[in-house]
mmCIF file of C-alpha atoms and ligand atoms in Angstrom:
data_model
loop_
_atom_site.group_PDB
_atom_site.id
_atom_site.type_symbol
_atom_site.label_atom_id
_atom_site.label_comp_id
_atom_site.label_asym_id
_atom_site.label_seq_id
_atom_site.Cartn_x
_atom_site.Cartn_y
_atom_site.Cartn_z
ATOM 1 C CA MET A 1 211.372 191.503 24.562
ATOM 2 C CA THR A 2 211.824 194.804 21.883
ATOM 3 C CA ALA A 3 214.929 193.866 19.921
ATOM 4 C CA VAL A 4 217.273 196.989 19.315
ATOM 5 C CA VAL A 5 218.274 197.270 16.277
ATOM 6 C CA PHE A 6 220.554 200.099 14.749
ATOM 7 C CA PHE A 7 221.410 200.215 11.545
ATOM 8 C CA VAL A 8 222.862 202.993 8.871
ATOM 9 C CA LEU A 9 220.514 202.547 6.505
ATOM 10 C CA LEU A 10 220.968 204.367 3.697
ATOM 11 C CA LEU A 11 223.748 207.345 4.410
ATOM 12 C CA SER A 12 224.713 210.292 1.911
ATOM 13 C CA LEU A 13 220.802 211.015 0.285
ATOM 14 C CA VAL A 14 221.792 213.677 -2.346
ATOM 15 C CA SER A 15 217.873 215.758 -2.433
ATOM 16 C CA GLY A 16 218.797 219.057 -4.746
ATOM 17 C CA SER A 17 220.678 220.557 -1.779
ATOM 18 C CA HIS A 18 219.714 218.627 0.940
ATOM 19 C CA ALA A 19 221.695 215.422 1.999
ATOM 20 C CA TRP A 20 219.536 213.070 4.541
ATOM 21 C CA ARG A 21 220.759 210.477 6.613
ATOM 22 C CA CYS A 22 218.787 207.559 8.123
ATOM 23 C CA LEU A 23 218.920 205.519 11.150
ATOM 24 C CA GLY A 24 216.853 202.594 11.710
ATOM 25 C CA ALA A 25 214.941 203.450 15.332
ATOM 26 C CA PRO A 26 214.390 200.716 17.951
ATOM 27 C CA THR A 27 212.218 198.184 16.000
ATOM 28 C CA LEU A 28 208.197 198.172 16.448
ATOM 29 C CA TYR A 29 207.152 194.725 14.896
ATOM 30 C CA GLN A 30 205.235 195.566 11.518
ATOM 31 C CA ALA A 31 204.659 199.426 12.299
ATOM 32 C CA ARG A 32 201.326 200.938 10.218
ATOM 33 C CA GLN A 33 201.500 205.151 11.384
ATOM 34 C CA ILE A 34 203.593 207.740 13.760
ATOM 35 C CA ASP A 35 203.305 210.521 15.061
ATOM 36 C CA ALA A 36 205.845 212.866 16.693
ATOM 37 C CA SER A 37 205.930 216.427 18.268
ATOM 38 C CA LYS A 38 207.482 217.914 21.575
ATOM 39 C CA GLY A 39 209.879 215.545 21.263
ATOM 40 C CA LEU A 40 207.721 213.240 21.640
ATOM 41 C CA VAL A 41 207.357 209.910 19.245
ATOM 42 C CA LEU A 42 204.007 208.140 18.972
ATOM 43 C CA ALA A 43 203.439 204.963 16.573
ATOM 44 C CA THR A 44 200.706 202.303 16.230
ATOM 45 C CA ASN A 45 201.566 198.838 14.486
ATOM 46 C CA GLN A 46 199.899 195.561 12.658
ATOM 47 C CA LEU A 47 197.399 195.736 15.913
ATOM 48 C CA GLN A 48 196.607 198.586 16.741
ATOM 49 C CA GLN A 49 198.460 199.225 19.827
ATOM 50 C CA ASN A 50 200.501 202.000 20.520
ATOM 51 C CA PHE A 51 203.396 202.956 22.009
ATOM 52 C CA PHE A 52 206.154 205.709 23.267
ATOM 53 C CA LEU A 53 210.041 205.992 21.433
ATOM 54 C CA ASN A 54 211.536 205.196 25.276
ATOM 55 C CA GLY A 55 215.471 205.614 24.737
ATOM 56 C CA LEU A 56 215.937 201.806 22.884
ATOM 57 C CA SER A 57 212.869 200.385 22.974
ATOM 58 C CA TRP A 58 209.076 200.978 22.467
ATOM 59 C CA SER A 59 207.680 201.855 25.605
ATOM 60 C CA TYR A 60 203.425 200.199 25.482
ATOM 61 C CA LEU A 61 200.374 202.569 25.968
ATOM 62 C CA HIS A 62 197.908 200.545 27.892
ATOM 63 C CA GLY A 63 194.417 200.458 27.349
ATOM 64 C CA GLN A 64 192.089 201.909 24.143
ATOM 65 C CA ARG A 65 193.681 200.024 20.795
ATOM 66 C CA MET A 66 193.954 202.776 17.977
ATOM 67 C CA LYS A 67 194.513 202.819 14.313
ATOM 68 C CA HIS A 68 195.662 206.613 14.390
ATOM 69 C CA ILE A 69 197.639 208.734 17.623
ATOM 70 C CA THR A 70 198.843 212.428 16.827
ATOM 71 C CA THR A 71 200.090 214.559 19.563
ATOM 72 C CA GLY A 72 201.083 218.240 19.864
ATOM 73 C CA ASP A 73 199.298 221.231 21.712
ATOM 74 C CA THR A 74 196.312 220.581 22.432
ATOM 75 C CA GLY A 75 197.381 217.138 23.729
ATOM 76 C CA THR A 76 197.375 213.143 22.008
ATOM 77 C CA TRP A 77 194.627 212.031 20.705
ATOM 78 C CA GLY A 78 193.937 208.492 18.535
ATOM 79 C CA VAL A 79 190.484 207.347 16.629
ATOM 80 C CA SER A 80 190.277 203.668 17.192
ATOM 81 C CA SER A 81 189.492 200.881 15.281
ATOM 82 C CA ASN A 82 185.450 201.624 14.596
ATOM 83 C CA ASN A 83 186.115 205.918 14.137
ATOM 84 C CA GLN A 84 185.783 207.232 17.410
ATOM 85 C CA LEU A 85 188.251 209.174 19.071
ATOM 86 C CA TYR A 86 189.903 209.563 22.281
ATOM 87 C CA LYS A 87 192.110 212.231 23.991
ATOM 88 C CA MET A 88 194.889 210.615 26.575
ATOM 89 C CA ILE A 89 193.580 212.031 30.412
ATOM 90 C CA GLY A 90 195.897 211.198 33.354
ATOM 91 C CA GLY A 91 197.473 208.831 31.430
ATOM 92 C CA ASN A 92 194.241 206.858 29.573
ATOM 93 C CA PHE A 93 192.429 207.270 26.469
ATOM 94 C CA THR A 94 189.272 208.936 26.727
ATOM 95 C CA ARG A 95 186.629 208.462 24.230
ATOM 96 C CA VAL A 96 185.634 211.724 23.536
ATOM 97 C CA PRO A 97 182.330 211.607 21.754
ATOM 98 C CA GLY A 98 180.963 213.424 18.883
ATOM 99 C CA LEU A 99 182.006 212.883 15.192
ATOM 100 C CA SER A 100 183.608 209.623 14.040
ATOM 101 C CA LEU A 101 186.729 209.589 12.555
ATOM 102 C CA SER A 102 188.591 207.982 10.629
ATOM 103 C CA GLN A 103 192.191 210.500 11.107
ATOM 104 C CA VAL A 104 193.443 213.166 13.489
ATOM 105 C CA ASP A 105 195.899 216.002 13.679
ATOM 106 C CA ALA A 106 197.196 217.667 16.737
ATOM 107 C CA GLY A 107 199.756 219.887 14.777
ATOM 108 C CA GLY A 108 197.659 222.851 14.284
ATOM 109 C CA ASP A 109 198.720 225.459 17.173
ATOM 110 C CA GLY A 110 195.883 225.115 19.369
ATOM 111 C CA PHE A 111 192.685 222.908 17.199
ATOM 112 C CA LEU A 112 192.239 219.706 16.318
ATOM 113 C CA VAL A 113 191.344 218.441 13.402
ATOM 114 C CA GLY A 114 189.903 215.338 11.742
ATOM 115 C CA SER A 115 188.670 213.926 9.016
ATOM 116 C CA THR A 116 185.974 211.615 8.680
ATOM 117 C CA GLY A 117 187.432 210.413 4.538
ATOM 118 C CA SER A 118 185.754 212.054 3.177
ATOM 119 C CA ARG A 119 185.452 215.622 5.078
ATOM 120 C CA ALA A 120 187.414 217.609 6.955
ATOM 121 C CA TYR A 121 186.652 218.409 10.434
ATOM 122 C CA CYS A 122 188.143 221.228 13.268
ATOM 123 C CA LEU A 123 187.416 221.558 17.031
ATOM 124 C CA ARG A 124 188.802 224.953 17.742
ATOM 125 C CA THR A 125 190.973 225.633 21.323
ATOM 126 C CA ALA A 126 187.331 225.938 23.847
ATOM 127 C CA TYR A 127 186.872 221.629 23.705
ATOM 128 C CA ALA A 128 190.424 220.724 22.368
ATOM 129 C CA ARG A 129 192.188 221.854 24.972
ATOM 130 C CA VAL A 130 190.326 221.706 26.921
ATOM 131 C CA PHE A 131 188.051 218.430 26.906
ATOM 132 C CA LYS A 132 189.009 216.618 29.860
ATOM 133 C CA GLY A 133 186.327 213.486 29.980
ATOM 134 C CA ALA A 134 182.814 214.513 30.602
ATOM 135 C CA GLY A 135 181.052 216.515 28.039
ATOM 136 C CA SER A 136 181.219 216.236 24.015
ATOM 137 C CA VAL A 137 182.659 218.262 21.746
ATOM 138 C CA SER A 138 181.033 220.856 18.492
ATOM 139 C CA TRP A 139 183.758 220.082 15.448
ATOM 140 C CA SER A 140 183.174 222.811 12.501
ATOM 141 C CA VAL A 141 183.315 221.645 8.740
ATOM 142 C CA LEU A 142 187.058 222.938 7.605
ATOM 143 C CA SER A 143 186.295 222.247 3.928
ATOM 144 C CA SER A 144 183.737 221.271 1.526
ATOM 145 C CA TYR A 145 186.444 218.682 -0.912
ATOM 146 C CA SER A 146 186.736 215.798 -0.407
ATOM 147 C CA LEU A 147 189.548 215.600 2.104
ATOM 148 C CA LYS A 148 190.845 212.410 3.130
ATOM 149 C CA TYR A 149 194.212 213.798 5.530
ATOM 150 C CA TYR A 150 194.634 217.233 7.053
ATOM 151 C CA SER A 151 197.726 218.029 9.105
ATOM 152 C CA CYS A 152 198.451 221.962 10.378
ATOM 153 C CA GLY A 153 201.610 223.426 11.076
ATOM 154 C CA LEU A 154 202.943 226.516 11.134
ATOM 155 C CA TYR A 155 201.601 227.931 8.028
ATOM 156 C CA GLY A 156 198.859 226.690 8.018
ATOM 157 C CA CYS A 157 197.051 223.503 7.219
ATOM 158 C CA TRP A 158 197.464 220.807 3.516
ATOM 159 C CA GLY A 159 194.731 218.433 3.044
ATOM 160 C CA VAL A 160 195.065 215.349 -0.016
ATOM 161 C CA ASP A 161 191.268 214.443 -0.791
ATOM 162 C CA THR A 162 190.692 210.867 -1.747
ATOM 163 C CA ILE A 163 192.248 211.576 -5.616
ATOM 164 C CA GLY A 164 195.808 212.421 -4.409
ATOM 165 C CA ARG A 165 195.687 215.494 -5.073
ATOM 166 C CA VAL A 166 196.876 218.068 -2.684
ATOM 167 C CA PHE A 167 194.863 221.799 -1.017
ATOM 168 C CA HIS A 168 196.200 224.482 1.271
ATOM 169 C CA THR A 169 194.730 226.815 3.513
ATOM 170 C CA ARG A 170 196.523 229.775 4.868
ATOM 171 C CA SER A 171 195.743 230.234 8.090
ATOM 172 C CA VAL A 172 192.961 228.880 10.800
ATOM 173 C CA ASN A 173 191.853 231.112 13.781
ATOM 174 C CA PRO A 174 191.740 228.295 16.672
ATOM 175 C CA ASN A 175 189.457 229.965 18.728
ATOM 176 C CA SER A 176 186.357 230.035 15.424
ATOM 177 C CA CYS A 177 187.863 227.370 13.167
ATOM 178 C CA SER A 178 187.431 230.031 10.613
ATOM 179 C CA GLN A 179 190.946 229.874 7.995
ATOM 180 C CA THR A 180 191.198 231.508 4.392
ATOM 181 C CA GLY A 181 189.757 229.264 2.507
ATOM 182 C CA TRP A 182 191.847 226.449 0.587
ATOM 183 C CA GLN A 183 193.726 226.162 -3.283
ATOM 184 C CA VAL A 184 195.066 223.144 -4.701
ATOM 185 C CA VAL A 185 199.091 223.285 -4.295
ATOM 186 C CA SER A 186 199.464 220.005 -6.998
ATOM 187 C CA SER A 187 196.678 217.734 -8.869
ATOM 188 C CA GLY A 188 199.459 216.824 -11.764
ATOM 189 C CA SER A 189 200.071 213.002 -11.684
ATOM 190 C CA LEU A 190 202.097 213.392 -9.046
ATOM 191 C CA LYS A 191 199.859 212.030 -6.517
ATOM 192 C CA MET A 192 199.553 212.219 -2.119
ATOM 193 C CA LYS A 193 198.236 210.128 0.190
ATOM 194 C CA MET A 194 199.252 212.302 2.838
ATOM 195 C CA VAL A 195 201.097 215.400 3.481
ATOM 196 C CA GLU A 196 202.984 216.663 6.835
ATOM 197 C CA ALA A 197 203.068 220.362 8.375
ATOM 198 C CA ALA A 198 205.653 220.992 11.001
ATOM 199 C CA SER A 199 205.930 223.674 13.324
ATOM 200 C CA ASN A 200 208.425 224.729 11.959
ATOM 201 C CA GLY A 201 207.168 225.452 8.914
ATOM 202 C CA LEU A 202 208.596 222.254 6.653
ATOM 203 C CA VAL A 203 205.915 220.339 4.996
ATOM 204 C CA PHE A 204 206.597 217.128 3.391
ATOM 205 C CA GLY A 205 204.696 214.985 1.396
ATOM 206 C CA LEU A 206 204.305 210.773 0.618
ATOM 207 C CA SER A 207 203.200 210.609 -2.250
ATOM 208 C CA THR A 208 200.948 207.104 -3.207
ATOM 209 C CA ASP A 209 203.922 205.045 -4.602
ATOM 210 C CA GLY A 210 205.718 205.661 -1.481
ATOM 211 C CA LYS A 211 208.188 208.080 -2.086
ATOM 212 C CA VAL A 212 208.726 210.915 -0.170
ATOM 213 C CA TYR A 213 209.220 214.534 -1.064
ATOM 214 C CA LEU A 214 210.265 218.566 0.056
ATOM 215 C CA ARG A 215 207.903 220.325 0.129
ATOM 216 C CA ALA A 216 210.863 223.891 -1.714
ATOM 217 C CA GLY A 217 209.855 228.047 -0.800
ATOM 218 C CA VAL A 218 207.786 227.627 1.449
ATOM 219 C CA ASN A 219 207.618 230.987 3.880
ATOM 220 C CA ALA A 220 205.327 233.349 5.954
ATOM 221 C CA GLY A 221 205.354 234.827 2.510
ATOM 222 C CA ARG A 222 204.234 231.394 0.164
ATOM 223 C CA THR A 223 202.335 229.517 2.797
ATOM 224 C CA HIS A 224 202.158 227.015 -0.013
ATOM 225 C CA GLY A 225 205.677 227.032 -1.968
ATOM 226 C CA THR A 226 207.143 226.127 -5.242
ATOM 227 C CA PHE A 227 207.415 222.961 -5.638
ATOM 228 C CA TRP A 228 207.708 218.999 -4.396
ATOM 229 C CA SER A 229 211.266 218.179 -4.028
ATOM 230 C CA ASN A 230 211.657 213.856 -4.008
ATOM 231 C CA ILE A 231 213.923 212.592 -0.859
ATOM 232 C CA PRO A 232 215.220 209.240 -2.337
ATOM 233 C CA MET A 233 214.289 207.197 0.108
ATOM 234 C CA GLY A 234 215.611 203.910 -1.703
ATOM 235 C CA VAL A 235 212.332 201.649 0.339
ATOM 236 C CA ALA A 236 208.529 202.331 -0.075
ATOM 237 C CA MET A 237 207.478 204.787 2.475
ATOM 238 C CA ARG A 238 203.656 204.316 4.291
ATOM 239 C CA HIS A 239 203.740 206.833 6.745
ATOM 240 C CA LEU A 240 205.754 210.104 7.592
ATOM 241 C CA SER A 241 206.471 212.898 10.575
ATOM 242 C CA TYR A 242 208.823 215.636 11.590
ATOM 243 C CA ASP A 243 209.959 217.535 15.507
ATOM 244 C CA LEU A 244 212.252 218.937 15.920
ATOM 245 C CA GLY A 245 215.120 217.512 12.550
ATOM 246 C CA ARG A 246 213.980 214.577 12.828
ATOM 247 C CA LEU A 247 212.291 213.144 10.030
ATOM 248 C CA TRP A 248 210.381 209.603 10.999
ATOM 249 C CA VAL A 249 209.232 207.418 8.245
ATOM 250 C CA VAL A 250 207.578 204.238 8.553
ATOM 251 C CA SER A 251 208.400 202.025 4.955
ATOM 252 C CA ASN A 252 205.335 199.290 3.804
ATOM 253 C CA ALA A 253 207.272 196.601 5.060
ATOM 254 C CA GLY A 254 206.365 197.678 8.522
ATOM 255 C CA ASN A 255 210.732 199.458 9.740
ATOM 256 C CA ILE A 256 210.850 203.181 11.686
ATOM 257 C CA MET A 257 213.739 204.740 10.408
ATOM 258 C CA PHE A 258 215.096 208.570 11.302
ATOM 259 C CA CYS A 259 216.391 210.494 8.271
ATOM 260 C CA MET A 260 217.957 214.151 9.653
ATOM 261 C CA HIS A 261 220.279 216.145 7.449
HETATM 262 C C1 NAG B 1 192.880 205.530 34.232
HETATM 263 O O1 NAG B 1 191.573 204.775 33.669
HETATM 264 C C2 NAG B 1 191.284 203.782 34.484
HETATM 265 C C3 NAG B 1 190.521 201.945 34.318
HETATM 266 O O2 NAG B 1 189.231 202.760 34.283
HETATM 267 C C4 NAG B 1 190.805 204.144 36.352
HETATM 268 O O3 NAG B 1 191.204 203.153 37.074
HETATM 269 C C5 NAG B 1 191.962 205.342 36.634
HETATM 270 O O4 NAG B 1 191.259 206.117 37.797
HETATM 271 C C6 NAG B 1 192.471 205.888 35.562
HETATM 272 N N1 NAG B 1 192.942 207.398 35.575
HETATM 273 C C7 NAG B 1 193.473 208.569 36.026
HETATM 274 C C8 NAG B 1 194.252 209.771 36.549
HETATM 275 O O5 NAG B 1 191.554 208.658 35.500
#
């Protein structure tokens, strides 16, 4: 049984004008990765077992284990330990033949993005939304930069390359996967391990040393924003996701919290 322990971890955390308050989520032993969209919260643990948050505890998703899972507009997807892609169909993770991927993100409106660890790919609507277990899918190259982590939100897609630089493209066409071109957003001493772009336009970064940042100044006219604003967390984080007012974070120690402001 999952022990349910709620505790106020950190009270008023002040970052610029934003004060974030974090609470402990129901305990998931040795959590590793989290992804939230449209109210659904998915997480993986060290054994690559997969769960969704169900009130006060985590419910186990049976079948194929995933090292990385994502949920969003095109459905729920996962990547297994041997880099095979799966899509949730009829309650089962079902194999999607094609590219070997280390990470996927379903945050884009109508398309899926994935990284092979060194290159980014895009799965257009005709495949991503429609795939229901038969046939194969065909991926489009999204960027020739050496990108290891991708996330798409309201204002385009964000990528992190293998040395922690952050890239952004203003828009990706879900029907063709064509894009507006990539630009380097930050390449200084602040090295990111991941960037997560939410469907409401907020963009969060997680640095290689586990610090959490909110991208300031992101709007329709300036989709890459202005600077990274630190959100103090007290402990180092390994993963994060944002949905419906909650910033979900997984600490290096494997604890899950959610923060609101
Ligand atoms: C899910 O997978 C199981 C085991 O392969 C199978 O028996 C079942 O019919 C599948 N369910 C659906 C709804 O496809």
